[in-house]
mmCIF file of C-alpha atoms and ligand atoms in Angstrom:
data_model
loop_
_atom_site.group_PDB
_atom_site.id
_atom_site.type_symbol
_atom_site.label_atom_id
_atom_site.label_comp_id
_atom_site.label_asym_id
_atom_site.label_seq_id
_atom_site.Cartn_x
_atom_site.Cartn_y
_atom_site.Cartn_z
ATOM 1 C CA MET A 1 27.351 121.960 112.988
ATOM 2 C CA ARG A 2 28.754 125.354 114.001
ATOM 3 C CA ARG A 3 30.833 123.649 116.686
ATOM 4 C CA THR A 4 32.321 121.266 114.097
ATOM 5 C CA LEU A 5 33.195 124.204 111.836
ATOM 6 C CA ARG A 6 34.812 126.082 114.717
ATOM 7 C CA GLY A 7 36.761 122.924 115.569
ATOM 8 C CA LEU A 8 38.000 122.570 111.985
ATOM 9 C CA VAL A 9 39.129 126.213 111.831
ATOM 10 C CA ALA A 10 41.004 125.771 115.115
ATOM 11 C CA LEU A 11 42.657 122.588 113.804
ATOM 12 C CA ALA A 12 43.662 124.344 110.572
ATOM 13 C CA CYS A 13 45.206 127.211 112.562
ATOM 14 C CA LEU A 14 47.077 124.756 114.781
ATOM 15 C CA LEU A 15 48.406 122.793 111.798
ATOM 16 C CA SER A 16 49.509 125.886 109.891
ATOM 17 C CA THR A 17 51.463 127.157 112.921
ATOM 18 C CA ALA A 18 53.030 123.700 113.260
ATOM 19 C CA PHE A 19 54.042 123.755 109.580
ATOM 20 C CA ALA A 20 55.379 127.294 109.851
ATOM 21 C CA ALA A 21 57.361 126.300 112.947
ATOM 22 C CA SER A 22 58.830 123.243 111.264
ATOM 23 C CA ALA A 23 59.932 125.425 108.351
ATOM 24 C CA GLN A 24 61.771 127.833 110.649
ATOM 25 C CA ASP A 25 63.258 125.908 113.565
ATOM 26 C CA GLY A 26 66.657 124.358 113.081
ATOM 27 C CA PRO A 27 67.878 122.525 109.997
ATOM 28 C CA ALA A 28 65.334 121.292 107.417
ATOM 29 C CA PRO A 29 65.970 118.072 105.444
ATOM 30 C CA ASP A 30 65.190 119.873 102.168
ATOM 31 C CA GLY A 31 67.640 122.659 102.999
ATOM 32 C CA HIS A 32 70.006 120.683 100.775
ATOM 33 C CA ALA A 33 69.235 119.526 97.211
ATOM 34 C CA PRO A 34 68.928 115.811 96.287
ATOM 35 C CA ALA A 35 72.170 113.860 96.902
ATOM 36 C CA GLY A 36 73.369 113.876 93.283
ATOM 37 C CA VAL A 37 73.381 117.703 93.032
ATOM 38 C CA MET A 38 76.600 119.473 93.984
ATOM 39 C CA PHE A 39 77.201 123.185 94.701
ATOM 40 C CA ASP A 40 73.516 123.453 95.749
ATOM 41 C CA HIS A 41 73.629 125.447 98.985
ATOM 42 C CA LEU A 42 75.483 128.239 100.748
ATOM 43 C CA HIS A 43 76.229 128.729 104.439
ATOM 44 C CA GLU A 44 75.822 131.644 106.801
ATOM 45 C CA ALA A 45 78.841 133.763 107.728
ATOM 46 C CA GLY A 46 81.273 131.889 109.970
ATOM 47 C CA GLU A 47 79.787 128.435 109.305
ATOM 48 C CA VAL A 48 81.964 125.444 108.465
ATOM 49 C CA MET A 49 80.621 122.223 106.927
ATOM 50 C CA VAL A 50 82.309 118.843 106.750
ATOM 51 C CA GLY A 51 80.774 116.333 104.356
ATOM 52 C CA TYR A 52 81.401 113.098 102.534
ATOM 53 C CA ARG A 53 79.924 112.242 99.150
ATOM 54 C CA PHE A 54 79.875 108.770 97.694
ATOM 55 C CA SER A 55 78.721 108.039 94.204
ATOM 56 C CA TRP A 56 78.525 104.830 92.253
ATOM 57 C CA GLY A 57 77.711 104.396 88.598
ATOM 58 C CA ARG A 58 77.279 101.370 86.405
ATOM 59 C CA GLN A 59 77.344 100.726 82.684
ATOM 60 C CA SER A 60 76.502 97.235 81.507
ATOM 61 C CA GLY A 61 74.915 95.011 78.905
ATOM 62 C CA ASP A 62 74.468 96.354 75.402
ATOM 63 C CA LEU A 63 76.992 98.308 73.394
ATOM 64 C CA LEU A 64 75.033 101.252 71.973
ATOM 65 C CA THR A 65 75.442 103.256 68.762
ATOM 66 C CA GLY A 66 73.469 106.477 69.200
ATOM 67 C CA THR A 67 70.318 105.224 70.947
ATOM 68 C CA GLN A 68 70.368 101.755 69.299
ATOM 69 C CA VAL A 69 71.876 98.425 70.288
ATOM 70 C CA THR A 70 74.918 97.700 68.099
ATOM 71 C CA PRO A 71 74.693 94.495 66.006
ATOM 72 C CA ASP A 72 77.605 92.072 66.541
ATOM 73 C CA HIS A 73 79.122 92.506 63.074
ATOM 74 C CA LEU A 74 79.374 96.295 63.620
ATOM 75 C CA ILE A 75 81.159 95.786 66.945
ATOM 76 C CA LEU A 76 83.736 93.688 65.143
ATOM 77 C CA HIS A 77 84.229 95.902 62.081
ATOM 78 C CA ASP A 78 83.264 99.487 62.983
ATOM 79 C CA ALA A 79 83.535 100.058 66.731
ATOM 80 C CA CYS A 80 87.347 100.202 66.655
ATOM 81 C CA GLN A 81 87.632 102.144 63.378
ATOM 82 C CA ASN A 82 89.464 105.412 63.560
ATOM 83 C CA GLU A 83 90.669 107.791 60.838
ATOM 84 C CA ARG A 84 94.010 107.952 62.591
ATOM 85 C CA ALA A 85 94.323 104.207 63.029
ATOM 86 C CA VAL A 86 97.022 102.599 60.969
ATOM 87 C CA GLY A 87 95.519 99.962 58.739
ATOM 88 C CA HIS A 88 92.234 98.209 59.362
ATOM 89 C CA GLU A 89 91.564 97.579 63.038
ATOM 90 C CA HIS A 90 89.164 94.941 64.278
ATOM 91 C CA CYS A 91 87.867 95.005 67.852
ATOM 92 C CA ALA A 92 89.528 92.171 69.751
ATOM 93 C CA SER A 93 87.445 92.747 72.879
ATOM 94 C CA ARG A 94 84.437 94.667 74.118
ATOM 95 C CA PRO A 95 83.394 95.892 77.576
ATOM 96 C CA THR A 96 80.381 94.160 79.137
ATOM 97 C CA ASP A 97 80.314 95.823 82.553
ATOM 98 C CA MET A 98 81.865 98.934 84.114
ATOM 99 C CA ARG A 99 81.593 100.133 87.729
ATOM 100 C CA MET A 100 82.757 103.545 88.932
ATOM 101 C CA GLN A 101 83.037 104.634 92.567
ATOM 102 C CA MET A 102 83.785 108.130 93.785
ATOM 103 C CA HIS A 103 84.598 109.048 97.392
ATOM 104 C CA MET A 104 84.655 112.794 97.909
ATOM 105 C CA LEU A 105 85.430 114.980 100.897
ATOM 106 C CA ASP A 106 83.107 118.009 100.876
ATOM 107 C CA LEU A 107 84.535 120.926 102.867
ATOM 108 C CA MET A 108 82.731 124.276 103.048
ATOM 109 C CA TYR A 109 83.424 127.558 104.828
ATOM 110 C CA ALA A 110 81.502 130.827 104.576
ATOM 111 C CA PRO A 111 83.590 133.921 105.341
ATOM 112 C CA THR A 112 80.506 136.087 104.645
ATOM 113 C CA ASP A 113 76.789 135.520 104.004
ATOM 114 C CA ARG A 114 77.377 136.156 100.304
ATOM 115 C CA LEU A 115 80.329 133.823 99.764
ATOM 116 C CA THR A 116 80.885 130.131 100.596
ATOM 117 C CA LEU A 117 84.248 128.559 99.802
ATOM 118 C CA MET A 118 84.494 124.880 98.854
ATOM 119 C CA LEU A 119 87.249 122.274 98.651
ATOM 120 C CA MET A 120 86.476 118.782 97.340
ATOM 121 C CA PRO A 121 89.278 116.211 96.972
ATOM 122 C CA GLN A 122 88.248 112.811 95.617
ATOM 123 C CA TRP A 123 89.323 109.200 95.374
ATOM 124 C CA MET A 124 88.237 107.149 92.362
ATOM 125 C CA THR A 125 87.898 103.413 91.765
ATOM 126 C CA MET A 126 87.000 101.935 88.380
ATOM 127 C CA ALA A 127 86.521 98.305 87.398
ATOM 128 C CA MET A 128 85.695 96.839 83.986
ATOM 129 C CA THR A 129 84.774 93.418 82.694
ATOM 130 C CA MET A 130 85.621 92.662 79.058
ATOM 131 C CA GLU A 131 85.078 89.742 76.758
ATOM 132 C CA PRO A 132 86.638 88.754 73.416
ATOM 133 C CA VAL A 133 84.768 89.712 70.237
ATOM 134 C CA GLU A 134 84.341 86.568 68.174
ATOM 135 C CA ASP A 135 84.925 86.763 64.456
ATOM 136 C CA PRO A 136 82.681 84.143 62.754
ATOM 137 C CA GLY A 137 84.510 84.714 59.435
ATOM 138 C CA ALA A 138 87.936 84.002 60.868
ATOM 139 C CA GLY A 139 89.711 80.702 60.480
ATOM 140 C CA HIS A 140 90.082 78.161 63.235
ATOM 141 C CA ASP A 141 93.586 79.348 64.123
ATOM 142 C CA HIS A 142 92.306 82.881 64.683
ATOM 143 C CA MET A 143 89.653 81.632 67.117
ATOM 144 C CA ASP A 144 92.217 79.580 68.999
ATOM 145 C CA ALA A 145 94.428 82.610 69.436
ATOM 146 C CA HIS A 146 91.677 84.350 71.399
ATOM 147 C CA ALA A 147 90.153 81.301 73.042
ATOM 148 C CA HIS A 148 92.399 81.469 76.096
ATOM 149 C CA ALA A 149 91.310 85.043 76.876
ATOM 150 C CA GLY A 150 87.650 84.642 77.923
ATOM 151 C CA PRO A 151 85.978 87.348 80.008
ATOM 152 C CA HIS A 152 88.457 89.226 82.169
ATOM 153 C CA ASP A 153 88.458 92.107 84.654
ATOM 154 C CA HIS A 154 90.773 95.028 85.035
ATOM 155 C CA SER A 155 90.630 97.951 87.421
ATOM 156 C CA THR A 156 92.267 101.211 88.468
ATOM 157 C CA SER A 157 92.088 103.422 91.533
ATOM 158 C CA GLY A 158 93.710 106.584 92.764
ATOM 159 C CA LEU A 159 93.370 110.191 93.762
ATOM 160 C CA GLY A 160 90.922 112.017 91.484
ATOM 161 C CA ASP A 161 90.862 115.686 90.490
ATOM 162 C CA THR A 162 90.471 118.319 93.231
ATOM 163 C CA ILE A 163 87.547 120.729 92.938
ATOM 164 C CA PHE A 164 87.769 124.113 94.645
ATOM 165 C CA GLY A 165 86.259 127.584 94.408
ATOM 166 C CA GLY A 166 83.383 129.645 95.699
ATOM 167 C CA LEU A 167 79.619 129.960 95.630
ATOM 168 C CA VAL A 168 78.401 133.566 95.360
ATOM 169 C CA ARG A 169 74.906 134.560 96.484
ATOM 170 C CA LEU A 170 73.174 136.681 93.873
ATOM 171 C CA ALA A 171 69.741 136.956 95.524
ATOM 172 C CA GLY A 172 67.787 135.534 98.462
ATOM 173 C CA ASP A 173 68.948 134.011 101.758
ATOM 174 C CA ALA A 174 70.408 130.715 103.040
ATOM 175 C CA GLY A 175 67.400 128.545 102.170
ATOM 176 C CA THR A 176 66.228 130.025 98.883
ATOM 177 C CA GLY A 177 67.432 132.260 96.102
ATOM 178 C CA LEU A 178 69.929 132.369 93.311
ATOM 179 C CA HIS A 179 73.669 131.691 93.481
ATOM 180 C CA ALA A 180 76.562 131.220 91.110
ATOM 181 C CA GLY A 181 79.274 128.605 91.503
ATOM 182 C CA VAL A 182 82.743 129.600 90.341
ATOM 183 C CA MET A 183 84.612 126.340 90.733
ATOM 184 C CA PHE A 184 87.769 124.898 89.254
ATOM 185 C CA SER A 185 89.120 121.378 88.973
ATOM 186 C CA ALA A 186 92.854 120.853 89.483
ATOM 187 C CA PRO A 187 94.411 117.892 87.630
ATOM 188 C CA THR A 188 95.526 115.933 90.694
ATOM 189 C CA GLY A 189 94.203 112.639 89.279
ATOM 190 C CA ALA A 190 96.435 110.431 87.146
ATOM 191 C CA VAL A 191 95.916 110.087 83.371
ATOM 192 C CA ASP A 192 98.759 107.653 82.751
ATOM 193 C CA LYS A 193 97.436 104.430 84.298
ATOM 194 C CA LEU A 194 98.432 101.346 82.320
ATOM 195 C CA ASN A 195 96.784 98.031 81.522
ATOM 196 C CA ASP A 196 98.932 95.253 80.042
ATOM 197 C CA GLY A 197 101.717 97.773 79.478
ATOM 198 C CA VAL A 198 99.709 100.296 77.418
ATOM 199 C CA LEU A 199 97.660 103.324 78.458
ATOM 200 C CA THR A 200 94.349 102.022 79.798
ATOM 201 C CA HIS A 201 90.975 103.299 78.446
ATOM 202 C CA TYR A 202 90.347 107.031 78.940
ATOM 203 C CA MET A 203 87.321 106.190 81.109
ATOM 204 C CA MET A 204 89.500 104.165 83.495
ATOM 205 C CA GLN A 205 91.838 107.111 84.234
ATOM 206 C CA PRO A 206 91.098 108.685 87.652
ATOM 207 C CA GLY A 207 91.632 112.262 86.413
ATOM 208 C CA SER A 208 90.928 114.520 83.428
ATOM 209 C CA GLY A 209 94.538 115.665 83.309
ATOM 210 C CA THR A 210 93.516 119.250 82.471
ATOM 211 C CA TRP A 211 92.660 122.346 84.508
ATOM 212 C CA ASP A 212 88.887 122.612 84.201
ATOM 213 C CA PHE A 213 86.415 125.434 84.858
ATOM 214 C CA VAL A 214 83.241 124.177 86.569
ATOM 215 C CA PRO A 215 80.608 126.970 86.571
ATOM 216 C CA THR A 216 77.065 126.562 87.921
ATOM 217 C CA LEU A 217 73.975 128.715 88.369
ATOM 218 C CA THR A 218 71.533 127.407 90.988
ATOM 219 C CA TYR A 219 68.035 128.495 91.925
ATOM 220 C CA THR A 220 66.152 127.165 94.966
ATOM 221 C CA ALA A 221 62.732 128.030 96.374
ATOM 222 C CA ARG A 222 60.322 126.740 99.005
ATOM 223 C CA MET A 223 56.702 127.069 100.039
ATOM 224 C CA ASP A 224 55.456 125.308 103.173
ATOM 225 C CA ARG A 225 56.367 121.632 102.758
ATOM 226 C CA TRP A 226 57.352 121.939 99.119
ATOM 227 C CA SER A 227 60.705 122.970 97.792
ATOM 228 C CA TRP A 228 62.136 122.952 94.309
ATOM 229 C CA GLY A 229 65.158 124.066 92.423
ATOM 230 C CA GLY A 230 67.140 124.010 89.246
ATOM 231 C CA GLN A 231 70.770 124.127 88.251
ATOM 232 C CA ALA A 232 72.603 124.732 84.993
ATOM 233 C CA GLY A 233 76.303 124.059 84.829
ATOM 234 C CA GLY A 234 79.174 122.522 82.995
ATOM 235 C CA VAL A 235 82.780 121.466 82.830
ATOM 236 C CA LEU A 236 85.003 123.434 80.456
ATOM 237 C CA ARG A 237 88.454 122.045 79.741
ATOM 238 C CA MET A 238 90.897 124.954 79.900
ATOM 239 C CA GLU A 239 93.844 123.230 78.217
ATOM 240 C CA GLU A 240 94.352 121.728 74.764
ATOM 241 C CA GLU A 241 95.725 118.447 76.056
ATOM 242 C CA ASN A 242 96.935 116.715 79.198
ATOM 243 C CA VAL A 243 100.298 115.036 79.834
ATOM 244 C CA SER A 244 99.048 111.939 78.011
ATOM 245 C CA GLY A 245 98.241 114.009 74.901
ATOM 246 C CA TYR A 246 94.436 114.139 74.905
ATOM 247 C CA ARG A 247 91.618 116.232 76.343
ATOM 248 C CA LEU A 248 88.217 115.064 77.606
ATOM 249 C CA GLY A 249 85.081 116.633 76.103
ATOM 250 C CA HIS A 250 83.353 119.690 77.552
ATOM 251 C CA ILE A 251 80.172 118.931 79.535
ATOM 252 C CA GLY A 252 76.914 120.924 79.782
ATOM 253 C CA ARG A 253 74.279 119.912 82.303
ATOM 254 C CA VAL A 254 70.810 121.080 83.411
ATOM 255 C CA THR A 255 68.754 119.615 86.223
ATOM 256 C CA GLY A 256 65.511 120.394 88.042
ATOM 257 C CA TRP A 257 63.974 118.862 91.152
ATOM 258 C CA GLY A 258 60.985 118.992 93.462
ATOM 259 C CA SER A 259 60.882 117.868 97.065
ATOM 260 C CA TYR A 260 58.205 117.305 99.724
ATOM 261 C CA ARG A 261 58.867 117.440 103.479
ATOM 262 C CA TRP A 262 56.836 114.716 105.233
ATOM 263 C CA THR A 263 58.003 115.571 108.748
ATOM 264 C CA GLY A 264 60.561 117.898 110.318
ATOM 265 C CA TRP A 265 63.362 115.454 109.586
ATOM 266 C CA LEU A 266 62.483 113.718 106.311
ATOM 267 C CA SER A 267 61.860 114.811 102.732
ATOM 268 C CA THR A 268 61.718 112.949 99.442
ATOM 269 C CA SER A 269 62.557 114.227 95.975
ATOM 270 C CA VAL A 270 62.142 113.627 92.264
ATOM 271 C CA ARG A 271 64.692 114.992 89.800
ATOM 272 C CA VAL A 272 65.361 115.108 86.066
ATOM 273 C CA GLN A 273 68.814 115.735 84.618
ATOM 274 C CA HIS A 274 70.063 116.175 81.096
ATOM 275 C CA ALA A 275 73.752 116.247 80.181
ATOM 276 C CA SER A 276 75.571 116.718 76.920
ATOM 277 C CA GLU A 277 79.208 115.700 76.705
ATOM 278 C CA GLY A 278 81.690 116.113 73.859
ATOM 279 C CA ALA A 279 83.970 113.435 72.430
ATOM 280 C CA ILE A 280 87.642 113.257 73.399
ATOM 281 C CA ALA A 281 90.017 115.507 71.469
ATOM 282 C CA GLY A 282 93.669 115.054 70.665
ATOM 283 C CA LEU A 283 95.957 112.203 69.987
ATOM 284 C CA ASP A 284 94.667 108.722 70.470
ATOM 285 C CA HIS A 285 96.837 106.645 72.695
ATOM 286 C CA THR A 286 95.343 103.335 71.890
ATOM 287 C CA GLY A 287 98.559 101.376 71.810
ATOM 288 C CA ALA A 288 96.614 98.218 71.177
ATOM 289 C CA GLY A 289 93.500 100.017 69.909
ATOM 290 C CA THR A 290 91.487 96.870 70.095
ATOM 291 C CA SER A 291 88.440 97.742 72.163
ATOM 292 C CA PRO A 292 85.797 100.513 71.750
ATOM 293 C CA PRO A 293 86.731 102.511 74.919
ATOM 294 C CA ASP A 294 90.276 102.910 73.522
ATOM 295 C CA LEU A 295 88.987 105.290 70.819
ATOM 296 C CA PRO A 296 88.455 109.028 71.525
ATOM 297 C CA THR A 297 85.414 109.097 69.210
ATOM 298 C CA ASN A 298 83.614 106.551 71.420
ATOM 299 C CA TYR A 299 83.090 109.089 74.228
ATOM 300 C CA GLY A 300 80.429 111.657 75.112
ATOM 301 C CA GLY A 301 76.803 111.896 74.089
ATOM 302 C CA ARG A 302 73.461 113.123 75.347
ATOM 303 C CA PHE A 303 72.116 111.577 78.519
ATOM 304 C CA THR A 304 68.813 112.043 80.370
ATOM 305 C CA ASP A 305 68.361 110.651 83.885
ATOM 306 C CA VAL A 306 65.485 110.551 86.369
ATOM 307 C CA GLY A 307 66.256 110.327 90.089
ATOM 308 C CA VAL A 308 64.346 109.628 93.286
ATOM 309 C CA GLY A 309 65.854 110.691 96.576
ATOM 310 C CA LEU A 310 65.517 110.877 100.302
ATOM 311 C CA ASN A 311 66.933 113.630 102.568
ATOM 312 C CA ALA A 312 67.068 113.280 106.351
ATOM 313 C CA VAL A 313 68.395 115.501 109.114
ATOM 314 C CA VAL A 314 68.654 114.886 112.851
ATOM 315 C CA THR A 315 66.717 117.758 114.454
ATOM 316 C CA ARG A 316 67.567 117.267 118.155
ATOM 317 C CA GLY A 317 69.797 115.416 120.594
ATOM 318 C CA ALA A 318 73.534 114.795 120.488
ATOM 319 C CA LEU A 319 73.524 114.197 116.717
ATOM 320 C CA ALA A 320 71.416 117.271 115.829
ATOM 321 C CA GLY A 321 72.413 118.786 112.490
ATOM 322 C CA HIS A 322 73.794 115.587 110.951
ATOM 323 C CA ARG A 323 72.409 115.189 107.434
ATOM 324 C CA LEU A 324 72.110 112.042 105.362
ATOM 325 C CA SER A 325 70.785 111.939 101.822
ATOM 326 C CA LEU A 326 70.502 109.280 99.179
ATOM 327 C CA GLU A 327 69.499 109.402 95.535
ATOM 328 C CA TRP A 328 69.074 106.684 92.930
ATOM 329 C CA LEU A 329 69.328 107.716 89.295
ATOM 330 C CA LYS A 330 68.014 105.804 86.322
ATOM 331 C CA PRO A 331 69.096 106.835 82.817
ATOM 332 C CA VAL A 332 65.967 107.095 80.665
ATOM 333 C CA ARG A 333 67.751 108.029 77.450
ATOM 334 C CA ASN A 334 71.295 107.280 76.295
ATOM 335 C CA ASP A 335 72.330 108.816 72.973
ATOM 336 C CA VAL A 336 76.028 108.046 72.687
ATOM 337 C CA ASN A 337 78.772 109.217 70.357
ATOM 338 C CA GLY A 338 80.346 106.268 68.553
ATOM 339 C CA PHE A 339 80.037 102.931 70.368
ATOM 340 C CA GLN A 340 79.557 102.816 74.122
ATOM 341 C CA LEU A 341 78.352 100.580 76.916
ATOM 342 C CA ARG A 342 74.836 101.512 78.112
ATOM 343 C CA ARG A 343 74.638 103.526 81.353
ATOM 344 C CA THR A 344 72.258 101.539 83.556
ATOM 345 C CA GLN A 345 72.054 103.193 86.989
ATOM 346 C CA ALA A 346 73.766 105.440 89.516
ATOM 347 C CA LEU A 347 73.597 106.061 93.243
ATOM 348 C CA ALA A 348 74.638 109.094 95.310
ATOM 349 C CA VAL A 349 74.952 109.128 99.107
ATOM 350 C CA ASN A 350 75.914 112.173 101.199
ATOM 351 C CA TRP A 351 76.633 112.794 104.829
ATOM 352 C CA SER A 352 77.321 116.265 106.184
ATOM 353 C CA LYS A 353 77.392 118.343 109.336
ATOM 354 C CA ALA A 354 77.672 122.108 109.661
ATOM 355 C CA PHE A 355 79.254 123.840 112.678
HETATM 356 CU CU1 LIG B 401 77.377 122.813 103.062
#
């Protein structure tokens, strides 16, 4: 009996030293936040990091009003209504599916332990499927006029906005603590992409068109195999309108996550995020004005997502220090302004290596 007890104590001591060692030696997979969180970590003085972030988002299926599915007759009569619209506009078409892809270069350099500089250029690709809205009250001629259209796709791609700035350590060290992100977004992405000769939907433009302030406050902590963190941040548009005469809504966002390290190279995470986004301000450029995403009032809302993620890091060998993380996000609540396609899922994938 006593021998068994002594054996257990020895095992416990051995395991705790192993855990302590795995928390200290080399890079830890949970040293970075889940893949969908940006501006989450700092570097030590002199360190450079090169990274690539990919994110994909999809909206499909129902057209929502607030949290509810929009009935067909409202899509036809209300979804394209606008105070500024001339006359009475009916929706001619509605989106049924939208895919967004972002490719981002993630460059970091820390001149001191307290400051890490970041530069993040991006490339955007957007694709949308639309279908005609049928008007049961219309005459036969009216139906024929739209009959040739059927579902159709249109897409845009191009350089997105360029994010740059610094992360400032307020307390703690490289792995844990509190830091502020003072980032800006330069309007390098286009806001004048056309579709059928008129300005395409705001959501299909690769850029915001305005200089934006992107502040964040991030807290991270760890204990043995557990780590957790939280971030509050936003996007504040610093100009009244862009070259196309409108301005996207401001965004506020809070997120919190917890992560468990299974081995020295692998951790998994759970995350909750809530975002609130304003409607579009300024002139509406809906030349045709015949589909919901052409109206500035059909943008923004309150969105809650839950994400599960996986972080891995190579701990030894020729590829030591290479990080790969992946996170899948599921919107659990969509509360949209106006009329909008339901957000269905999103994916974030990161690779990075520090030198
Ligand atoms: Cu980094």
